[in-house]
Coordinates of C-alpha atoms in Angstrom, one line a residue:
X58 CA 67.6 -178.6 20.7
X59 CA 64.8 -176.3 22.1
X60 CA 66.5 -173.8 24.6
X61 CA 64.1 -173.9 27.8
X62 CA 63.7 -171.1 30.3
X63 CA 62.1 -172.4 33.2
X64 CA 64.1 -172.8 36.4
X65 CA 62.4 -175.9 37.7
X66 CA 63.7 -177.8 34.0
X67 CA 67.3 -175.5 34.1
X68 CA 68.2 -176.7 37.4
X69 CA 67.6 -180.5 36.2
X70 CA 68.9 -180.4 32.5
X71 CA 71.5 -177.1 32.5
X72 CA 75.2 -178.3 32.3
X73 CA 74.4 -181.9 32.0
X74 CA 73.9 -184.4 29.2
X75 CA 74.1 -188.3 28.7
X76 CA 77.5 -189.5 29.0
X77 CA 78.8 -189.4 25.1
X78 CA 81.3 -192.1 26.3
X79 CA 79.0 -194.5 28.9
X80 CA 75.5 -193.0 28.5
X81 CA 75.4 -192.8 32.0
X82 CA 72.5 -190.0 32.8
X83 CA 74.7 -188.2 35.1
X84 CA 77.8 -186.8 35.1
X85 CA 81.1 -188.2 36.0
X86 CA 83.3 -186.7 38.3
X87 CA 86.6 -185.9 36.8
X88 CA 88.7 -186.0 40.0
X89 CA 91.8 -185.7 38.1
X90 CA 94.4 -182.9 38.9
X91 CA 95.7 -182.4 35.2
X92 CA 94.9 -183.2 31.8
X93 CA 96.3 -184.0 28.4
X94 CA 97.9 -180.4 26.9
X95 CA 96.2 -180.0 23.4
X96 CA 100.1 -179.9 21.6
X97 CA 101.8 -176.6 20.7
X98 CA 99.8 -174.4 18.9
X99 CA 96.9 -171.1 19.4
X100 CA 95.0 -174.3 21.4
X101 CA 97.9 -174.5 23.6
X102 CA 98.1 -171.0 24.2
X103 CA 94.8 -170.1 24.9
X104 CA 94.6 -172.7 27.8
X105 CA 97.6 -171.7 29.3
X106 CA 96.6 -167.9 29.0
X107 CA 92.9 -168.2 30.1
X108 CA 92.2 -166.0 27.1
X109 CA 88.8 -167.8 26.0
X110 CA 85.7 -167.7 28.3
X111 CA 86.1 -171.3 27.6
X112 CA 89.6 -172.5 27.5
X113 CA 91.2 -176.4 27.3
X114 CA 91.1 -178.1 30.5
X115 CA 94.7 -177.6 31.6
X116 CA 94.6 -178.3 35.7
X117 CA 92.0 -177.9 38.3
X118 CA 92.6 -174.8 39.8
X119 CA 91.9 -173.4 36.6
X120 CA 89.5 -175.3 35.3
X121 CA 87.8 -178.7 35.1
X122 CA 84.8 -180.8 33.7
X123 CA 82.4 -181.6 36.6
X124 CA 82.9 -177.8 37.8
X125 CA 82.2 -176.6 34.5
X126 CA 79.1 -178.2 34.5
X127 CA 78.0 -176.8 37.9
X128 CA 78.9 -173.4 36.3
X129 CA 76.7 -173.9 33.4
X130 CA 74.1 -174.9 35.2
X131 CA 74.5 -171.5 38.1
X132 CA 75.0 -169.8 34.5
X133 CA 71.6 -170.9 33.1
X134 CA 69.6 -170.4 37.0
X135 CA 71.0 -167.2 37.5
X136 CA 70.2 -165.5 34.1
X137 CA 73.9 -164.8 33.8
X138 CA 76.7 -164.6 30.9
X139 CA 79.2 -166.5 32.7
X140 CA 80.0 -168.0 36.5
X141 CA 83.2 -169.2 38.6
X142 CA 82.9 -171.6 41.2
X143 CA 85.6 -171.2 44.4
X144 CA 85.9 -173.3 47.5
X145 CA 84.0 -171.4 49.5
X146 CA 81.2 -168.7 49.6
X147 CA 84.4 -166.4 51.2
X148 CA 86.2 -167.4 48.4
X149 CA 83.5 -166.3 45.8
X150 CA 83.7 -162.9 47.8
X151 CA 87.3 -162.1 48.3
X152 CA 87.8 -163.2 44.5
X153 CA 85.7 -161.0 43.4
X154 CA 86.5 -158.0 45.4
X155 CA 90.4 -158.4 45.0
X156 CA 89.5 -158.1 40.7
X157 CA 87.6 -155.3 41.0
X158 CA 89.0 -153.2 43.6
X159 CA 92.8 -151.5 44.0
X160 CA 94.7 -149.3 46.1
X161 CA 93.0 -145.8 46.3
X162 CA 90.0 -147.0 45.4
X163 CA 86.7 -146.9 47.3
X164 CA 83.9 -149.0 47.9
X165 CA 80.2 -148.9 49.9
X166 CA 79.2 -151.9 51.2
X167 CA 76.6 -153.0 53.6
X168 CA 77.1 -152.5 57.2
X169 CA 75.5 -155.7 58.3
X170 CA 76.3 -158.8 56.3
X171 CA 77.8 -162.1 57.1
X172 CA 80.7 -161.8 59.1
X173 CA 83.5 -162.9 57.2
X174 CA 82.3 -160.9 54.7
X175 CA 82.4 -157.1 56.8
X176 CA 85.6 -158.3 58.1
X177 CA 86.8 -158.3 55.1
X178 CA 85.6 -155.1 54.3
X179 CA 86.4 -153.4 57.5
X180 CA 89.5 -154.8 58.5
X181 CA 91.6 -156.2 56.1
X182 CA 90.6 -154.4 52.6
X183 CA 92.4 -150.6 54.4
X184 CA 95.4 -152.9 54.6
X185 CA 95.7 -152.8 50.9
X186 CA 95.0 -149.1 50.3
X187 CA 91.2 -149.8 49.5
X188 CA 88.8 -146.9 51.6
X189 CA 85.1 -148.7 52.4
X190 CA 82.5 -147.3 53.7
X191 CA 79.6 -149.6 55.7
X192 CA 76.4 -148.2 55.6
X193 CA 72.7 -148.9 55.9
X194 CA 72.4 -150.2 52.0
X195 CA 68.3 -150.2 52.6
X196 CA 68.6 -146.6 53.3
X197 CA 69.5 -144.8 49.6
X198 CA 69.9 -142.3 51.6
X199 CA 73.2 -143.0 53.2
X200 CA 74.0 -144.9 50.1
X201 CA 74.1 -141.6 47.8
X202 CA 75.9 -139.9 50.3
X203 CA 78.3 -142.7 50.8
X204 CA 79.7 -142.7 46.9
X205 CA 82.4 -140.4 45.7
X206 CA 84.3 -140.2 42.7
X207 CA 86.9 -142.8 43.7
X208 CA 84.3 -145.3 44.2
X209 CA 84.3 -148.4 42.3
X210 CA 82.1 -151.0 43.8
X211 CA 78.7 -150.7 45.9
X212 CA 78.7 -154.5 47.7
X213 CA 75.1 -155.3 49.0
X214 CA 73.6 -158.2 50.5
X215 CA 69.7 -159.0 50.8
X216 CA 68.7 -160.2 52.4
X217 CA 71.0 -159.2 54.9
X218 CA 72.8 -161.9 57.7
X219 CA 71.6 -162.2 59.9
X220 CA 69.1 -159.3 60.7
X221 CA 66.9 -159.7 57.5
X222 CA 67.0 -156.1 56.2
X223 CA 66.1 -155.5 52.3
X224 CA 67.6 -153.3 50.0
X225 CA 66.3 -152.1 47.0
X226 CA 68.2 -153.9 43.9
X227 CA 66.5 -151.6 41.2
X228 CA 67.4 -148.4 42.8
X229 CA 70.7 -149.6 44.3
X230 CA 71.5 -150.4 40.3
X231 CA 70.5 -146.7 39.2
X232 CA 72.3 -144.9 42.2
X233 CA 75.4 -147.0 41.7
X234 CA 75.6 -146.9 37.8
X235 CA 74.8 -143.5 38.0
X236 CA 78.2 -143.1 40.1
X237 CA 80.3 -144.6 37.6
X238 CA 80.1 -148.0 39.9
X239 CA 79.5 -151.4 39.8
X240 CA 77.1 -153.2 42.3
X241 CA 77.6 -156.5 43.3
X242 CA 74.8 -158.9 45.5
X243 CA 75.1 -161.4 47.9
X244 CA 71.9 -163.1 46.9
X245 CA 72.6 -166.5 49.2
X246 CA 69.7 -165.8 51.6
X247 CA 67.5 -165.8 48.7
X248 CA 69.1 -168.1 45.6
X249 CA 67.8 -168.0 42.0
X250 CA 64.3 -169.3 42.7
X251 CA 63.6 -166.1 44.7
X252 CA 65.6 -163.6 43.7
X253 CA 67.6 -162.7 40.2
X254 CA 69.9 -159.8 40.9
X255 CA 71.4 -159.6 37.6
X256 CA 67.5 -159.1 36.4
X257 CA 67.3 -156.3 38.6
X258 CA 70.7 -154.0 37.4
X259 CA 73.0 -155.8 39.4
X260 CA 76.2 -156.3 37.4
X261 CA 77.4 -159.2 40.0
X262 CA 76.2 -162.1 41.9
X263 CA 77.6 -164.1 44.4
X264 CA 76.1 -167.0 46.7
X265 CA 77.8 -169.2 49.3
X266 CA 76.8 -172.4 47.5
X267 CA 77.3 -174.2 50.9
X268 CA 73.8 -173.1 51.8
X269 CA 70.5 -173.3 49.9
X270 CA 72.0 -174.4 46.4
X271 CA 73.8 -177.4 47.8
X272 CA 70.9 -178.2 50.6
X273 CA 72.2 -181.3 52.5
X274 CA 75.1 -179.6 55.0
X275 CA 77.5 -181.6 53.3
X276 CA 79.7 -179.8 50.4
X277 CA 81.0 -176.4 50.6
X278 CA 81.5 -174.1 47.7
X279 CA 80.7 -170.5 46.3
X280 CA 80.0 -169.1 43.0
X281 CA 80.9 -165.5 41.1
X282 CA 78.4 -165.0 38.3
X283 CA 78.4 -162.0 35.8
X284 CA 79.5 -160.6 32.5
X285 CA 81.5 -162.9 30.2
X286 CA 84.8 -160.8 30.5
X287 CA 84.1 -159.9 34.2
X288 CA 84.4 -163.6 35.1
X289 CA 87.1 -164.6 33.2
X290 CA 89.4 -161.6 34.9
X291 CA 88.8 -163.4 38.2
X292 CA 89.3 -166.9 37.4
X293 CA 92.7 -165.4 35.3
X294 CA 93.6 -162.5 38.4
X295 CA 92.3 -164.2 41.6
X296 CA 91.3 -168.4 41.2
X297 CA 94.8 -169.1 39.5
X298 CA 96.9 -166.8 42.2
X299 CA 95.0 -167.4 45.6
X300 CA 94.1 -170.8 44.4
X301 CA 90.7 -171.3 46.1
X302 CA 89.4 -173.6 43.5
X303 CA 86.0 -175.9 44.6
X304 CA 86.8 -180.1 44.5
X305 CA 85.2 -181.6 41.7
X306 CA 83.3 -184.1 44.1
X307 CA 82.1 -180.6 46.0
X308 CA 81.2 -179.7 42.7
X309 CA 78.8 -183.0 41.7
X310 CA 77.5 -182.8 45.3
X311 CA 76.1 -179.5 44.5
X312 CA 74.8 -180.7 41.3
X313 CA 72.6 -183.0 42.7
X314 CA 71.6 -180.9 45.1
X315 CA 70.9 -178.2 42.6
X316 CA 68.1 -181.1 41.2
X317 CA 65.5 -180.1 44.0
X318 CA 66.2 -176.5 44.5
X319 CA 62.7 -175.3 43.2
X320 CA 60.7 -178.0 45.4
X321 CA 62.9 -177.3 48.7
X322 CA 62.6 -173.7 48.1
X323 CA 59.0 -174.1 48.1
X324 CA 58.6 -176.1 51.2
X325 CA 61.5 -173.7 52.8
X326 CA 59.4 -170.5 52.2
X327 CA 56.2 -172.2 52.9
X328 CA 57.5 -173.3 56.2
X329 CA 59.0 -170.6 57.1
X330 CA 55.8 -168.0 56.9
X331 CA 54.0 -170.5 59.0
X332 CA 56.8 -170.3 61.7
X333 CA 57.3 -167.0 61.7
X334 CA 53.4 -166.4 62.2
X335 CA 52.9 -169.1 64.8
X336 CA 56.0 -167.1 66.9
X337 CA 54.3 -163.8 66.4
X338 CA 51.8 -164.5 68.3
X339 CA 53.3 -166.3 70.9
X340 CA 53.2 -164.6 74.8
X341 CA 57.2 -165.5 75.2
X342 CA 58.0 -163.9 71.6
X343 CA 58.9 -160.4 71.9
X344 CA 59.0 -159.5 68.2
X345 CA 59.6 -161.8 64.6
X346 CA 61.6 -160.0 61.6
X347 CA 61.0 -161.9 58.4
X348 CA 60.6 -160.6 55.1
X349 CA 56.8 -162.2 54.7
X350 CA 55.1 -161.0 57.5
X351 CA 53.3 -157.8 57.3
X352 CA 55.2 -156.4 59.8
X353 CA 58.8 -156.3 58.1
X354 CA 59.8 -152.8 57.9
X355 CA 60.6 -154.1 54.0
X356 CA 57.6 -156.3 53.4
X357 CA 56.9 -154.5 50.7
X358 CA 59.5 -153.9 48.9
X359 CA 60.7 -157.8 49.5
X360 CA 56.9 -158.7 47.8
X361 CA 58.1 -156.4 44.7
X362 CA 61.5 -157.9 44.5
X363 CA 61.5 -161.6 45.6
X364 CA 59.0 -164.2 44.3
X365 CA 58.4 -165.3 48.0
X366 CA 60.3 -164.9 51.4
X367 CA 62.7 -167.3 51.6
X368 CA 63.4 -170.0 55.0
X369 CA 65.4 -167.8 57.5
X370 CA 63.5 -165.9 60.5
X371 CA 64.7 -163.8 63.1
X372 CA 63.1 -163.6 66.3
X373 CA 63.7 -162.3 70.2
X374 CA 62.4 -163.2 73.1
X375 CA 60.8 -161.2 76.4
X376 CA 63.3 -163.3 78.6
X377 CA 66.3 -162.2 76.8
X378 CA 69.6 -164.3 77.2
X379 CA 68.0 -166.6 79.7
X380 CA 65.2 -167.5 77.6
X381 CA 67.7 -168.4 74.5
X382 CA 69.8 -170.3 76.7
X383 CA 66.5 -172.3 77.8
X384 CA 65.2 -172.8 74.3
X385 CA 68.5 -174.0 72.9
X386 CA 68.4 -176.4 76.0
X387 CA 65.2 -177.7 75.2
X388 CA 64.6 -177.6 71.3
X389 CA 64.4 -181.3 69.7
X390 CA 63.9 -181.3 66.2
X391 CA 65.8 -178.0 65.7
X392 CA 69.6 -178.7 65.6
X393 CA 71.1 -176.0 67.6
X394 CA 74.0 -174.8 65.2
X395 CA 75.3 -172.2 62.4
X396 CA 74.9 -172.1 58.7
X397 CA 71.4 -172.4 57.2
X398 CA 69.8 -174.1 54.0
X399 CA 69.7 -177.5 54.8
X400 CA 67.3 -180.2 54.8
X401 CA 67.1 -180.2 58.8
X402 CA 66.2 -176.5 60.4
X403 CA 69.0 -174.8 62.6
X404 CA 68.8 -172.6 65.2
X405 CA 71.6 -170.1 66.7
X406 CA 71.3 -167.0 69.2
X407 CA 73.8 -163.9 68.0
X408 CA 74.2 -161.9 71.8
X409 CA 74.3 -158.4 70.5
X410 CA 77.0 -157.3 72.6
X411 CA 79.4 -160.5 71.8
X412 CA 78.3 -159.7 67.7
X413 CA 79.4 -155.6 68.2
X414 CA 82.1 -155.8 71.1
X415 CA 85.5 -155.0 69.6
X416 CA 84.7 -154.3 65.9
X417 CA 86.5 -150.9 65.3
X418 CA 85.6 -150.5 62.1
X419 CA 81.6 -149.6 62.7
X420 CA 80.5 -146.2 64.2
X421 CA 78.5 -145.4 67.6
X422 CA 76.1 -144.5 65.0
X423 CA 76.0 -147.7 63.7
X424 CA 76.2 -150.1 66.2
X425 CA 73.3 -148.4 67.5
X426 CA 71.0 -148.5 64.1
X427 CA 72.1 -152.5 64.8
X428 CA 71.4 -153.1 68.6
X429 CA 67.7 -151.2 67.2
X430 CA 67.1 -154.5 64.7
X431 CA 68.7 -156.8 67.2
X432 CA 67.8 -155.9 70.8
X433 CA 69.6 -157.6 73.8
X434 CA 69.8 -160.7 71.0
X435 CA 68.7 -162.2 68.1
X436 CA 67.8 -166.3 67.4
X437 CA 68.2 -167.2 63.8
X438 CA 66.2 -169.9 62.8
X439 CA 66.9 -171.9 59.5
X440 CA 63.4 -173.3 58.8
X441 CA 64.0 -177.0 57.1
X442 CA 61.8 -179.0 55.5
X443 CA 59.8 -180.9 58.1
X444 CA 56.3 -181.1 58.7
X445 CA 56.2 -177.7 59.7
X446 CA 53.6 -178.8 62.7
X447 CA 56.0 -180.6 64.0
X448 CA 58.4 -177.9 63.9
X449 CA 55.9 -175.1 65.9
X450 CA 55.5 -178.3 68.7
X451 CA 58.9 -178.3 69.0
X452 CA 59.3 -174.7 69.4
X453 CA 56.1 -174.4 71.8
X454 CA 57.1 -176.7 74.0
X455 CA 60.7 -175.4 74.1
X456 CA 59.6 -171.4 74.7
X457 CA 57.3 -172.7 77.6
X458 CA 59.7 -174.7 79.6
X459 CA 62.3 -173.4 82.1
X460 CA 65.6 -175.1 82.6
X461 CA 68.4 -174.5 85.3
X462 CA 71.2 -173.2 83.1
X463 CA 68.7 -170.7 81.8
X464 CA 67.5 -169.0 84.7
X465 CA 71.7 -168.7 85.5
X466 CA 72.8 -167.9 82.6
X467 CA 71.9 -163.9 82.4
X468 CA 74.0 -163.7 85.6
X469 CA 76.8 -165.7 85.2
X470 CA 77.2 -163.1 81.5
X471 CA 76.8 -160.3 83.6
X472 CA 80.1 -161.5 86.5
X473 CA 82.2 -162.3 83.0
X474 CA 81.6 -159.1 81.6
X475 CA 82.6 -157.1 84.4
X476 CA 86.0 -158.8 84.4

């Protein structure tokens, strides 16, 4: 059969054939928790060892047919040699940073990423011996000067949670290979439609498939993808021992989901730049960050490395806290909550002081190159796929109104915080 390359016919076709047993056009989900053992024997071995980049179906948490399939498919989107799927995106993270890094061992990671994952970095990997180091990763800069001999891993995400900074894949790849490294991206923000990491030099990918890759808020799941032999030591050292292993229905939810990705990324992106225009210019709007405007500090480089902009916008307003508190009172269509990618668009507000207050493991220095991005606060908007009109009436009519628990809010905050 004729291999094909585009994405749109990948994320249909990839991983999935006719049922040889039913002809059923989709795939079945094989819910079950252990299979038949292939009799004594190399066969036998090989399963039970995880030698083979493709070993028998033994049990679940190692392997199993519906999640192979999802696999396949990440495999074939993500221009990859091989791909594990985990329970979670913080699954995909900690599996693959628990293979590749050991005691004495050093890593440079972003300083702003999703939360869970610069705990991890921060707070629990100096529990196990591992040194990190959280810097600006759009800044080579502090990157170069970050590495050392010791230093295994450089762990990037672009763009970045939630403040929308870009780093530079290409260059990232040179300065880390160059340092004996590995670099490893977070791509979720952007998915394969945007953004191929793996073309760029990066030697790993991971994506909290929860988001954008599923699209309908209702499976969670994350993926590792990378080199053949790379994969198979975390599904051998980490999937087996920490057992975060995705469910197999998870795993066909994501599949179908998967089915639409190019079109929803288009209406995503398409949305989004019309959003984050629309709250440019509006009088209550004290500045937008999104990667397609003009404005981005990394518009350019986000034109060079992403095929468009992706559906998540930052944004402050001129009435601070009180202003948030009033447009999460009033929004309508927007569903005031975290996570992002789905069908319907989110909003959240990150209070700056609440998101740096008590993390020990980020400098003066650093905390202050964040509170420059983030101001007083940030609202992150997950743009959905409505008629996007809609959307900017919702939002105008929110941003114009005033509501009771919004003009109180700013001082009830500051009597709490002087307690």
């Amino acid at each position: 059969m004729k291999p094909y390359h585009a994405l749109e016919t990948l994320a249909i076709h990839a991983g999935e054939a006719p049922d040889p047993q039913t002809g059923a056009l989709r795939a079945p989900i094989h819910m079950a928790s252990s299979f038949e053992l292939p009799g004594f024997g190399p066969k036998l071995f090989d399963a039970l060892m995880m030698e083979s980049e493709r070993p028998p179906h033994v049990y679940t948490r190692w392997s199993n047919p519906t999640l192979r399939a999802l696999e396949d498919r990440l495999t074939a989107l993500e221009g990859a040699e091989a791909a594990l799927t985990t329970a979670s995106g913080m699954a995909a993270v900690a599996s693959l940073l628990f293979t590749l890094l050991a005691s004495g061992d050093h890593v440079v990671a972003s300083e702003v990423c999703y939360a869970g994952t610069v705990e991890l970095l921060g707070e629990h990997l100096p529990r196990f011996g591992i040194d990190v180091s959280l810097v600006n990763t759009s800044d080579l800069a502090q990157v170069r000067a970050a590495l050392r001999s010791e230093t295994k891993l450089l762990y990037v995400e672009t763009p970045a949670n939630p403040i929308l900074r870009i780093a530079d894949i290409p260059a990232l790849a040179r300065v880390a290979h160059q340092a004996g490294a590995l670099l490893a991206v977070d791509s979720t923000f952007a998915g394969p439609m945007l953004q191929r990491p793996l073309d760029l030099g990066a030697d790993y990918v991971v994506h909290s498939l929860t988001k954008y890759l599923n699209g309908q808020g209702d499976a969670v799941g994350g993926v590792v993808l990378g080199p053949r032999e790379g994969i198979r030591r975390v599904r051998q050292d980490m999937l087996i021992h920490l057992g975060g292993a995705m469910s197999p229905f998870n795993a066909w939810l994501i599949l179908r989901g998967l089915t639409t990705l190019p079109l929803r990324m288009e209406r995503h992106c398409a949305n989004a730049l019309q959003v984050a225009r629309f709250l440019e210019s509006h009088p209550r709007v004290e500045r937008v960050v999104y990667p397609g405007l003009e404005s981005h500090p990394h518009h350019d480089l986000a034109r060079r490395q992403m095929a468009a902009f992706g559906g998540v916008l930052t944004f402050q307003l001129k009435g601070g806290l009180g202003a948030a508190v009033t447009l999460a009172e009033r929004i309508r269509l927007f569903r005031y909550a975290t996570s992002l990618g789905h069908a319907h668009s989110l909003l959240f507000y990150y209070p700056t002081d609440i998101y740096l207050d008590d993390v020990s493991y980020l400098s003066p220095a650093q905390k202050h190159r964040i509170r420059a991005w983030m101001g007083d606060g940030i609202l992150r908007a997950s743009i959905g796929l409505e008629d996007v009109d809609d959307l900017i009436a919702d939002l105008d009519r929110a941003l114009r109104g005033r509501t009771l628990k919004g003009l109180i809010a700013p001082l009830a905050y500051r009597l709490l915080s002087r307690r």
